[in-house]
Coordinates of C-alpha atoms and ligand atoms in Angstrom, one line a residue:
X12 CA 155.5 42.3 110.9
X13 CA 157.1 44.8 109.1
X14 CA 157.6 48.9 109.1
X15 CA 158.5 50.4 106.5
X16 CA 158.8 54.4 106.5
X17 CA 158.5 56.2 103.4
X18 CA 156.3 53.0 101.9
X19 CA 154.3 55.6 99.9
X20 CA 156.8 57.0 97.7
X21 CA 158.0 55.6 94.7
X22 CA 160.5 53.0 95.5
X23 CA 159.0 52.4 99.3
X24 CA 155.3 51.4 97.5
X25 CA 157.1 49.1 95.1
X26 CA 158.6 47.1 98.0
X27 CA 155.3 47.2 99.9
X28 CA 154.0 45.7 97.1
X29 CA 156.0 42.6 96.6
X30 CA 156.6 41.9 100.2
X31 CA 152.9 42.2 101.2
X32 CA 152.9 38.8 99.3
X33 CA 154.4 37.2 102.0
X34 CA 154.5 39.5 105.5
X35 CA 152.6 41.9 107.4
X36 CA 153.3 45.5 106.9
X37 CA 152.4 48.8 108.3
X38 CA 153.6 52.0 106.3
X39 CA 154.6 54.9 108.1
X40 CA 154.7 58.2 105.9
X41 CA 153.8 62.1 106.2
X42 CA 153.2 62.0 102.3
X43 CA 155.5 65.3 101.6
X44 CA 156.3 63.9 98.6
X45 CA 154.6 59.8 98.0
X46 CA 151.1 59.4 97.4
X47 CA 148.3 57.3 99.8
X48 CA 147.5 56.0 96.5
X49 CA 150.2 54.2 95.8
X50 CA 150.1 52.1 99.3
X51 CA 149.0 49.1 98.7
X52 CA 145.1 48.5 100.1
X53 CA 146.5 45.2 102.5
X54 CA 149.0 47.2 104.9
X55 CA 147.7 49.4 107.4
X56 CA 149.1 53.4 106.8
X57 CA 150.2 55.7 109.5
X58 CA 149.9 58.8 108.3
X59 CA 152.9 60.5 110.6
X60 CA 156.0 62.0 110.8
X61 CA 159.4 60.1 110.9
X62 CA 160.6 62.9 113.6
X63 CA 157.8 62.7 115.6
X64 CA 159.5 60.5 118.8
X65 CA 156.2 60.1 120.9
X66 CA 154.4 59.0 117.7
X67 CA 156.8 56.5 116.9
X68 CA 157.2 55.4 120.5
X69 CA 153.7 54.6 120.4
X70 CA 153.9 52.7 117.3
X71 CA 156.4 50.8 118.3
X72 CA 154.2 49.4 121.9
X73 CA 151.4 49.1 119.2
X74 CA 153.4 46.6 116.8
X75 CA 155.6 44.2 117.3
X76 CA 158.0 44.7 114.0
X77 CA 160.9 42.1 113.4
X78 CA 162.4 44.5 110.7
X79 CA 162.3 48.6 109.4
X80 CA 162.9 49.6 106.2
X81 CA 163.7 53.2 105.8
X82 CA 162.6 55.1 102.2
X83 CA 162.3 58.3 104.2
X84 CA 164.7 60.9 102.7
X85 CA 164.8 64.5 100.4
X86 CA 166.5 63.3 97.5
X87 CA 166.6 66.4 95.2
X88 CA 170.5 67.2 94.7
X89 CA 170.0 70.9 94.0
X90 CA 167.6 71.5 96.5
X91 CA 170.4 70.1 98.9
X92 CA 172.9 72.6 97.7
X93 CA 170.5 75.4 98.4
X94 CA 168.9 74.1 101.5
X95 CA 170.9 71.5 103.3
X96 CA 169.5 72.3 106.5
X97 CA 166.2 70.6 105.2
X98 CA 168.5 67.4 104.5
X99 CA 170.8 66.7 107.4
X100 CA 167.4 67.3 109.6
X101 CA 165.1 64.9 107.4
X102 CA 167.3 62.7 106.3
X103 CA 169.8 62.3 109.5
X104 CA 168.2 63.3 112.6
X105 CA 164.9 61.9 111.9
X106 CA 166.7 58.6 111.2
X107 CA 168.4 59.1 114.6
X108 CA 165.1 59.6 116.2
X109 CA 164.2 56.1 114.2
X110 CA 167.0 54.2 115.7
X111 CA 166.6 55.2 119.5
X112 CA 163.0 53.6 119.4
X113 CA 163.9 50.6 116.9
X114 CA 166.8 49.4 119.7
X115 CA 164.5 50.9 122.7
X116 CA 162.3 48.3 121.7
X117 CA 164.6 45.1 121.2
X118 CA 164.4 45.7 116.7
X119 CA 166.9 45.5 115.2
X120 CA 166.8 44.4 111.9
X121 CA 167.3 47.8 109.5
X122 CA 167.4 48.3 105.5
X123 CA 168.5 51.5 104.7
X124 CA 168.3 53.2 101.4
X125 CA 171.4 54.5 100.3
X126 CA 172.3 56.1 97.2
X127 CA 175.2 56.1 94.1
X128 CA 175.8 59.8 95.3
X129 CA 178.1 58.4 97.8
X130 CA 181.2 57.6 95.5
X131 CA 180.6 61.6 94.3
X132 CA 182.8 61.3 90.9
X133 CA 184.5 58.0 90.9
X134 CA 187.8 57.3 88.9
X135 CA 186.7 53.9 87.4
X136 CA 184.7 52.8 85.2
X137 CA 182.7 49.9 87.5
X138 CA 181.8 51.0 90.9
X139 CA 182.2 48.1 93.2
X140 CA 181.3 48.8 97.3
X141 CA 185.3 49.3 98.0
X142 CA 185.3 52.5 95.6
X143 CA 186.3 55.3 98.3
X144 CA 182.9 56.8 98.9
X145 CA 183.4 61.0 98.6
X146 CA 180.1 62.6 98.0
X147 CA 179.6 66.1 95.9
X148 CA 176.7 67.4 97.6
X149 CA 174.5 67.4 100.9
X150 CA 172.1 65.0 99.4
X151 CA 175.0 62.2 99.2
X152 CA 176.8 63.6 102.4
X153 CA 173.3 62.8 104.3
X154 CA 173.4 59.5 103.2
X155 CA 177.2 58.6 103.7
X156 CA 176.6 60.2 107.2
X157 CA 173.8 57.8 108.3
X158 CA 175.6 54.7 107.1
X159 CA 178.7 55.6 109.4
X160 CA 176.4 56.3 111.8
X161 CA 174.7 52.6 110.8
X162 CA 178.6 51.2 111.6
X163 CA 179.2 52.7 115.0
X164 CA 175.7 51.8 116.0
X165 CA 175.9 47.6 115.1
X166 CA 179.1 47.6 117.1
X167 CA 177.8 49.7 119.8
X168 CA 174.5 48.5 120.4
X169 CA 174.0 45.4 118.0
X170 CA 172.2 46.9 115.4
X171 CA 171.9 44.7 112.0
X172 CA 171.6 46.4 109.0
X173 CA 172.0 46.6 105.4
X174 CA 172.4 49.7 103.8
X175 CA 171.4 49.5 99.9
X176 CA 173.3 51.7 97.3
X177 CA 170.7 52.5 94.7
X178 CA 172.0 53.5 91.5
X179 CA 169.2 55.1 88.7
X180 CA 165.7 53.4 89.7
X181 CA 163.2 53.2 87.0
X182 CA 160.3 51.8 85.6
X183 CA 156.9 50.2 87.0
X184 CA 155.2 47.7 88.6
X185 CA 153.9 45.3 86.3
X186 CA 150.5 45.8 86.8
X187 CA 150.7 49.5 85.8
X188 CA 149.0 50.0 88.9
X189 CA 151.6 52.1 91.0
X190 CA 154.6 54.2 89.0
X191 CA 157.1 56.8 89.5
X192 CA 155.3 60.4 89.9
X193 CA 157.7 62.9 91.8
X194 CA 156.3 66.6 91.7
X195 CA 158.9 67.9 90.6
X196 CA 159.9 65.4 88.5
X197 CA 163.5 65.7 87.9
X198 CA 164.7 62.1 86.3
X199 CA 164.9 61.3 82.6
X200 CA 163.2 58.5 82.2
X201 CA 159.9 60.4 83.2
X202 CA 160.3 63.4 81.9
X203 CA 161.2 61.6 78.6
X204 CA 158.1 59.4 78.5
X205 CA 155.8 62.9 80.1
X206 CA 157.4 64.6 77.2
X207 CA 156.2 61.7 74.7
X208 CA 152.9 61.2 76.3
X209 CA 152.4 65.4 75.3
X210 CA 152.6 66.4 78.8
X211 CA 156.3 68.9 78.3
X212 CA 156.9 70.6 75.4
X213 CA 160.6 68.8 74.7
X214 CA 163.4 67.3 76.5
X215 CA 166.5 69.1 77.1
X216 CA 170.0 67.3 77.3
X217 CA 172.3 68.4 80.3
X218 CA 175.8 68.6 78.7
X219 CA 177.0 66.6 75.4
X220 CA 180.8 67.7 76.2
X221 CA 181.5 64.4 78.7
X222 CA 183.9 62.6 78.2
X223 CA 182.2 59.7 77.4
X224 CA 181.5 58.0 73.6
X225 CA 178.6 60.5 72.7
X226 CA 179.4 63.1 75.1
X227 CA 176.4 62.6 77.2
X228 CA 176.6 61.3 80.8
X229 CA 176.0 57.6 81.5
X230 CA 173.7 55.9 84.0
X231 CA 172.9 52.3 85.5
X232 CA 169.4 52.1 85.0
X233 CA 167.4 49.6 87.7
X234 CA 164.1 48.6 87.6
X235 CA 162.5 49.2 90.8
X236 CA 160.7 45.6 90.9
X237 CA 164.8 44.3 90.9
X238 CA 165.3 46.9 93.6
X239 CA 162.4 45.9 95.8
X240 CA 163.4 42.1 95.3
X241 CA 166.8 42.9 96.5
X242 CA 165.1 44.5 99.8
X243 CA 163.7 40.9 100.6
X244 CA 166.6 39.5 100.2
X245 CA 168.5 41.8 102.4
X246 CA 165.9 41.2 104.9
X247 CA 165.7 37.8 105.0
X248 CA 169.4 38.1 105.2
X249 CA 169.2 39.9 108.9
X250 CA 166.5 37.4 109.9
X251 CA 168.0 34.6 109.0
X252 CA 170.9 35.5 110.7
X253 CA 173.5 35.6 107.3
X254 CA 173.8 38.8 107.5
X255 CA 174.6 41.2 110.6
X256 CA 176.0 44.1 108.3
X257 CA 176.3 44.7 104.6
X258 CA 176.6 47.2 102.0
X259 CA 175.1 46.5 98.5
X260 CA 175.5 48.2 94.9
X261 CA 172.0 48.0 93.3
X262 CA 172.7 48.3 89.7
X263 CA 172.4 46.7 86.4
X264 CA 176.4 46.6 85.4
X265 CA 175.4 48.1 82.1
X266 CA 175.3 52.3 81.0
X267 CA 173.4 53.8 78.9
X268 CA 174.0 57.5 78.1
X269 CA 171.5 59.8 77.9
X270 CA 170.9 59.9 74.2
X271 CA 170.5 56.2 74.4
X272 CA 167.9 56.7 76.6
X273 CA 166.0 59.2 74.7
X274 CA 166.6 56.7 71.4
X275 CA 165.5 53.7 73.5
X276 CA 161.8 55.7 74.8
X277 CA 161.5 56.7 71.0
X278 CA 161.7 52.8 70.5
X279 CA 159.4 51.6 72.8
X280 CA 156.7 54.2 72.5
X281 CA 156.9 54.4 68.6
X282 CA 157.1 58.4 68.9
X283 CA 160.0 61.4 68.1
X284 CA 161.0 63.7 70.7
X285 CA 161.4 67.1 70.2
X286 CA 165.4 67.0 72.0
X287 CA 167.2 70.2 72.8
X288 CA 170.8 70.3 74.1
X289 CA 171.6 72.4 76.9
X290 CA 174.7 73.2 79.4
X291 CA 175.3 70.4 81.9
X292 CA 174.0 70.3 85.1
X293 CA 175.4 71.1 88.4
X294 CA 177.1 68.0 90.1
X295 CA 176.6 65.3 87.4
X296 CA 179.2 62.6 87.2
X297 CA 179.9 61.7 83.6
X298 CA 179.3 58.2 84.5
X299 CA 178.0 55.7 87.3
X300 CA 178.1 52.3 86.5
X301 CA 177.5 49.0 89.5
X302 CA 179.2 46.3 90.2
X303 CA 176.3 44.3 92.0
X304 CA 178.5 41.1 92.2
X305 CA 178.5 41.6 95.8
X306 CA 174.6 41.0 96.7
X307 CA 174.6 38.2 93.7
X308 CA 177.6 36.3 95.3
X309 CA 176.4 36.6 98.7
X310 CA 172.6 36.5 98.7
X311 CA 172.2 35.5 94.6
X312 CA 170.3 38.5 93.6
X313 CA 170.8 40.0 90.5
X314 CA 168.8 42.5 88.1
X315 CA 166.8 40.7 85.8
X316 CA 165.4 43.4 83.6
X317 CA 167.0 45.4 81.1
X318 CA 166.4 49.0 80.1
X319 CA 163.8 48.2 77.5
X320 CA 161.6 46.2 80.4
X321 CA 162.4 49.4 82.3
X322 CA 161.1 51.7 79.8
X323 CA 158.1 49.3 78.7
X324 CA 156.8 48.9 82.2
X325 CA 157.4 52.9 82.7
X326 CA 155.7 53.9 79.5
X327 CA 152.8 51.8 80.6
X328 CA 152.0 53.6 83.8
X329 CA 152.5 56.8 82.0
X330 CA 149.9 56.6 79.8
X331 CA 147.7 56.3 82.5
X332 CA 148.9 57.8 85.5
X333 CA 146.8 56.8 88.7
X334 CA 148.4 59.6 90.6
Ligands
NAD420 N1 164.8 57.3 93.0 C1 166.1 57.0 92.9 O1 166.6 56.8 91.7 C2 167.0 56.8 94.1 C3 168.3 56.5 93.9 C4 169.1 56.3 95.0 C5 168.6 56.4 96.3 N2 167.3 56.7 96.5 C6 166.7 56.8 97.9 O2 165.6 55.9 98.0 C7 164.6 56.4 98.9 C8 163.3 56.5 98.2 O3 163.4 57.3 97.0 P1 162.1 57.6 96.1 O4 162.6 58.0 94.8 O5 161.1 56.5 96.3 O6 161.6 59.0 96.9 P2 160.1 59.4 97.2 O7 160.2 60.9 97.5 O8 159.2 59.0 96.2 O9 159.8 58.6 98.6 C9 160.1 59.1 99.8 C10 158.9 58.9 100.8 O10 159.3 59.2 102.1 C11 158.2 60.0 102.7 N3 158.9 60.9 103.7 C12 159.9 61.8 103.5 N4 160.2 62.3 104.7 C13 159.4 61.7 105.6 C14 159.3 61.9 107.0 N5 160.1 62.7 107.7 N6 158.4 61.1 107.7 C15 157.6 60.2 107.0 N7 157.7 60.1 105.7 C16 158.6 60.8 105.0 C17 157.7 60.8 101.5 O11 156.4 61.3 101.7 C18 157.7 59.7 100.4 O12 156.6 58.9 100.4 C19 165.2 57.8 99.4 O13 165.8 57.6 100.6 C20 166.2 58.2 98.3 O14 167.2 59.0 98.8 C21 166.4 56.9 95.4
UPG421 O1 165.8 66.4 81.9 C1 166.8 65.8 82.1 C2 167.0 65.0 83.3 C3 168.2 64.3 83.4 N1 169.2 64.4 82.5 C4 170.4 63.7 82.6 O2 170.1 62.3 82.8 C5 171.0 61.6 83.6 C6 170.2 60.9 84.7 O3 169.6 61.9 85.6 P1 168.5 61.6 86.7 O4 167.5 60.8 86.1 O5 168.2 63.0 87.3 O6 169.3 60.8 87.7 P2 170.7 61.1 88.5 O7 171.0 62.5 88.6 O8 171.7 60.1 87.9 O9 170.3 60.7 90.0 C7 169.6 59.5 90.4 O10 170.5 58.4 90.6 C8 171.4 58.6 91.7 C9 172.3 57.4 91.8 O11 172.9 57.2 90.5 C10 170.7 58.9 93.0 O12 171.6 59.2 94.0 C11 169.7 60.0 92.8 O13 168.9 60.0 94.0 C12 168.8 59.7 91.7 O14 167.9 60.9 91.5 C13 172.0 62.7 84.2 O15 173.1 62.7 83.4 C14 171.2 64.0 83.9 O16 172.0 65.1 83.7 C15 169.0 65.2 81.3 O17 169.9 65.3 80.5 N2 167.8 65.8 81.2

């Protein structure tokens, strides 16, 4: 049996639904920003609060989990400049309050979803997990914080975990049936594919002076079926006993800048967008780009679809949103 918090957001109900193929799962989420439709119909929901300590105390002595996965975060950067208050309380105490009842009650298996925001702006070209970590923003400062917090804890009190660098996740379940719907939706691959389903009126470019071959900033683009594979993997790791503390890079190992992007939705859908360029946006790093050798040398995972898969499976959920 497995709990995974935050299992009703975008990544989370992608993981729920490949590991519901093989485990027992409850979700735990207080749908701020995921959607009970998007929670697959064979787990049983909670419908709670990750900083609610009696609640999860008594979900805990209700269950006995042999893993957590924690999705549970704010993951807008902006909003973490302007309100950071909001993230070092969601997304560090509230995973505090998480980890006194996991270890009160003997689990101690933990996946925690980190994020490419911790190297801030790198200096070379191919992140690999020894790139000094030196986040830009309170978003990627919450995240760096609760993986330190991860270390002290495994040699304190035996904790196992292992925390999952994410870099861009995109794209859809195969079945169309769950997709990526955020509200505000801030990430280009939707907003591209909204824009081309008629739903924005264009697409604006943030910045085309990077230094970078086109000017515009380069991503790793993941699909999240990859990601969610890589999350059973690290899992089995802990429970096999392989693993008592990692760190992965979830990427692809290839960029694509924004313009590709744009040229690689046109592609796929068979439509022009209407593409307006406009002054960079605050914090952007002109490029991110993985290493995931790590996880494939060590647990033999590796991304297995490319950026058109991503923006096929995508395009398909878009043109018939369920949520
Ligand atoms: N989307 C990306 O490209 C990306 C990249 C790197 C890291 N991440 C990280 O991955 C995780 C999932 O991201 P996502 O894009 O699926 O986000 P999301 O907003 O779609 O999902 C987060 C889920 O957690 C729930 N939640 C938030 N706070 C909660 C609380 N206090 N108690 C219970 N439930 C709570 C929300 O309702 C939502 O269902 C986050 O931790 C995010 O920081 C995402
Ligand atoms: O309308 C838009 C939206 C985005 N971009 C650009 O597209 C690129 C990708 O942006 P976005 O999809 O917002 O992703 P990132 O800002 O790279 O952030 C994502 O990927 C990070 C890891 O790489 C995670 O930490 C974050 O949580 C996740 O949101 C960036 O250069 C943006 O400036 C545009 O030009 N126009």
């Amino acid at each position: 049996m497995i709990l995974i918090v935050g299992g009703a957001g975008y990544i989370g109900s992608h993981v729920v639904k490949e590991l519901v193929k093989e485990e027992q799962v409850v979700v735990l989420d207080n749908l701020s920003t995921g959607h009970i439709e998007a929670v697959d119909e064979k787990v049983t929901f909670i419908h709670g609060d990750l900083g609610n300590e009696a609640d999860l105390r008594t979900l805990f002595s209700e269950y006995a989990f042999n893993g957590v996965m924690h999705f549970a975060a704010n993951s807008l950067v902006g909003e973490s400049v302007s309100n950071p208050q909001k993230y070092y309380a969601n997304n560090i105490v509230s995973t505090l309050t998480l980890l006194e009842v996991m270890l009160d009650n003997n689990v101690n298996n933990f996946i925690f979803s980190s994020t490419a925001a911790t190297y801030g702006i790198p200096k070379v070209e191919i992140i690999n997990e020894s790139v000094e970590t030196n986040p830009i923003n309170p978003y990627g400062k919450s995240k760096l914080m609760v993986e330190q917090i991860l270390e002290d804890y495994a040699a304190a009190y035996g904790l196992n975990y292992v925390t999952l660098r994410y870099f861009n996740a995109a794209g859809a379940d195969e079945t169309a049936e769950i997709g990526e719907s955020h509200n505000p939706e801030t990430h280009l691959i939707p907003i591209v594919l909204q824009h081309l389903a008629g739903l924005r009126e264009q697409v604006s470019i943030f910045g085309n002076d990077y230094d970078t071959p086109d000017g515009t900033c380069i991503r790793d683009y993941i699909h999240v079926t990859d990601l969610a594979k890589a999350h059973i993997v690290a899992l089995q790791s802990l429970i096999d006993g392989k693993n008592k503390t990692a760190t992965y890079n979830l990427g692809n190992g290839l960029g694509y800048s924004v313009k590709e992007v744009i040229e690689i939705c046109e592609y796929v859908t068979g439509l022009k967008a209407n593409v307006e360029m406009t002054k960079r946006r605050r914090g952007d790093p002109a490029r991110l780009v993985a290493s995931s050798n790590k996880i494939y040398e060590e647990l033999g995972w590796k991304a297995e679809r490319n950026l058109e898969q991503i923006i096929q499976s995508a395009w398909k959920w878009h043109q018939h949103p369920k949520y």
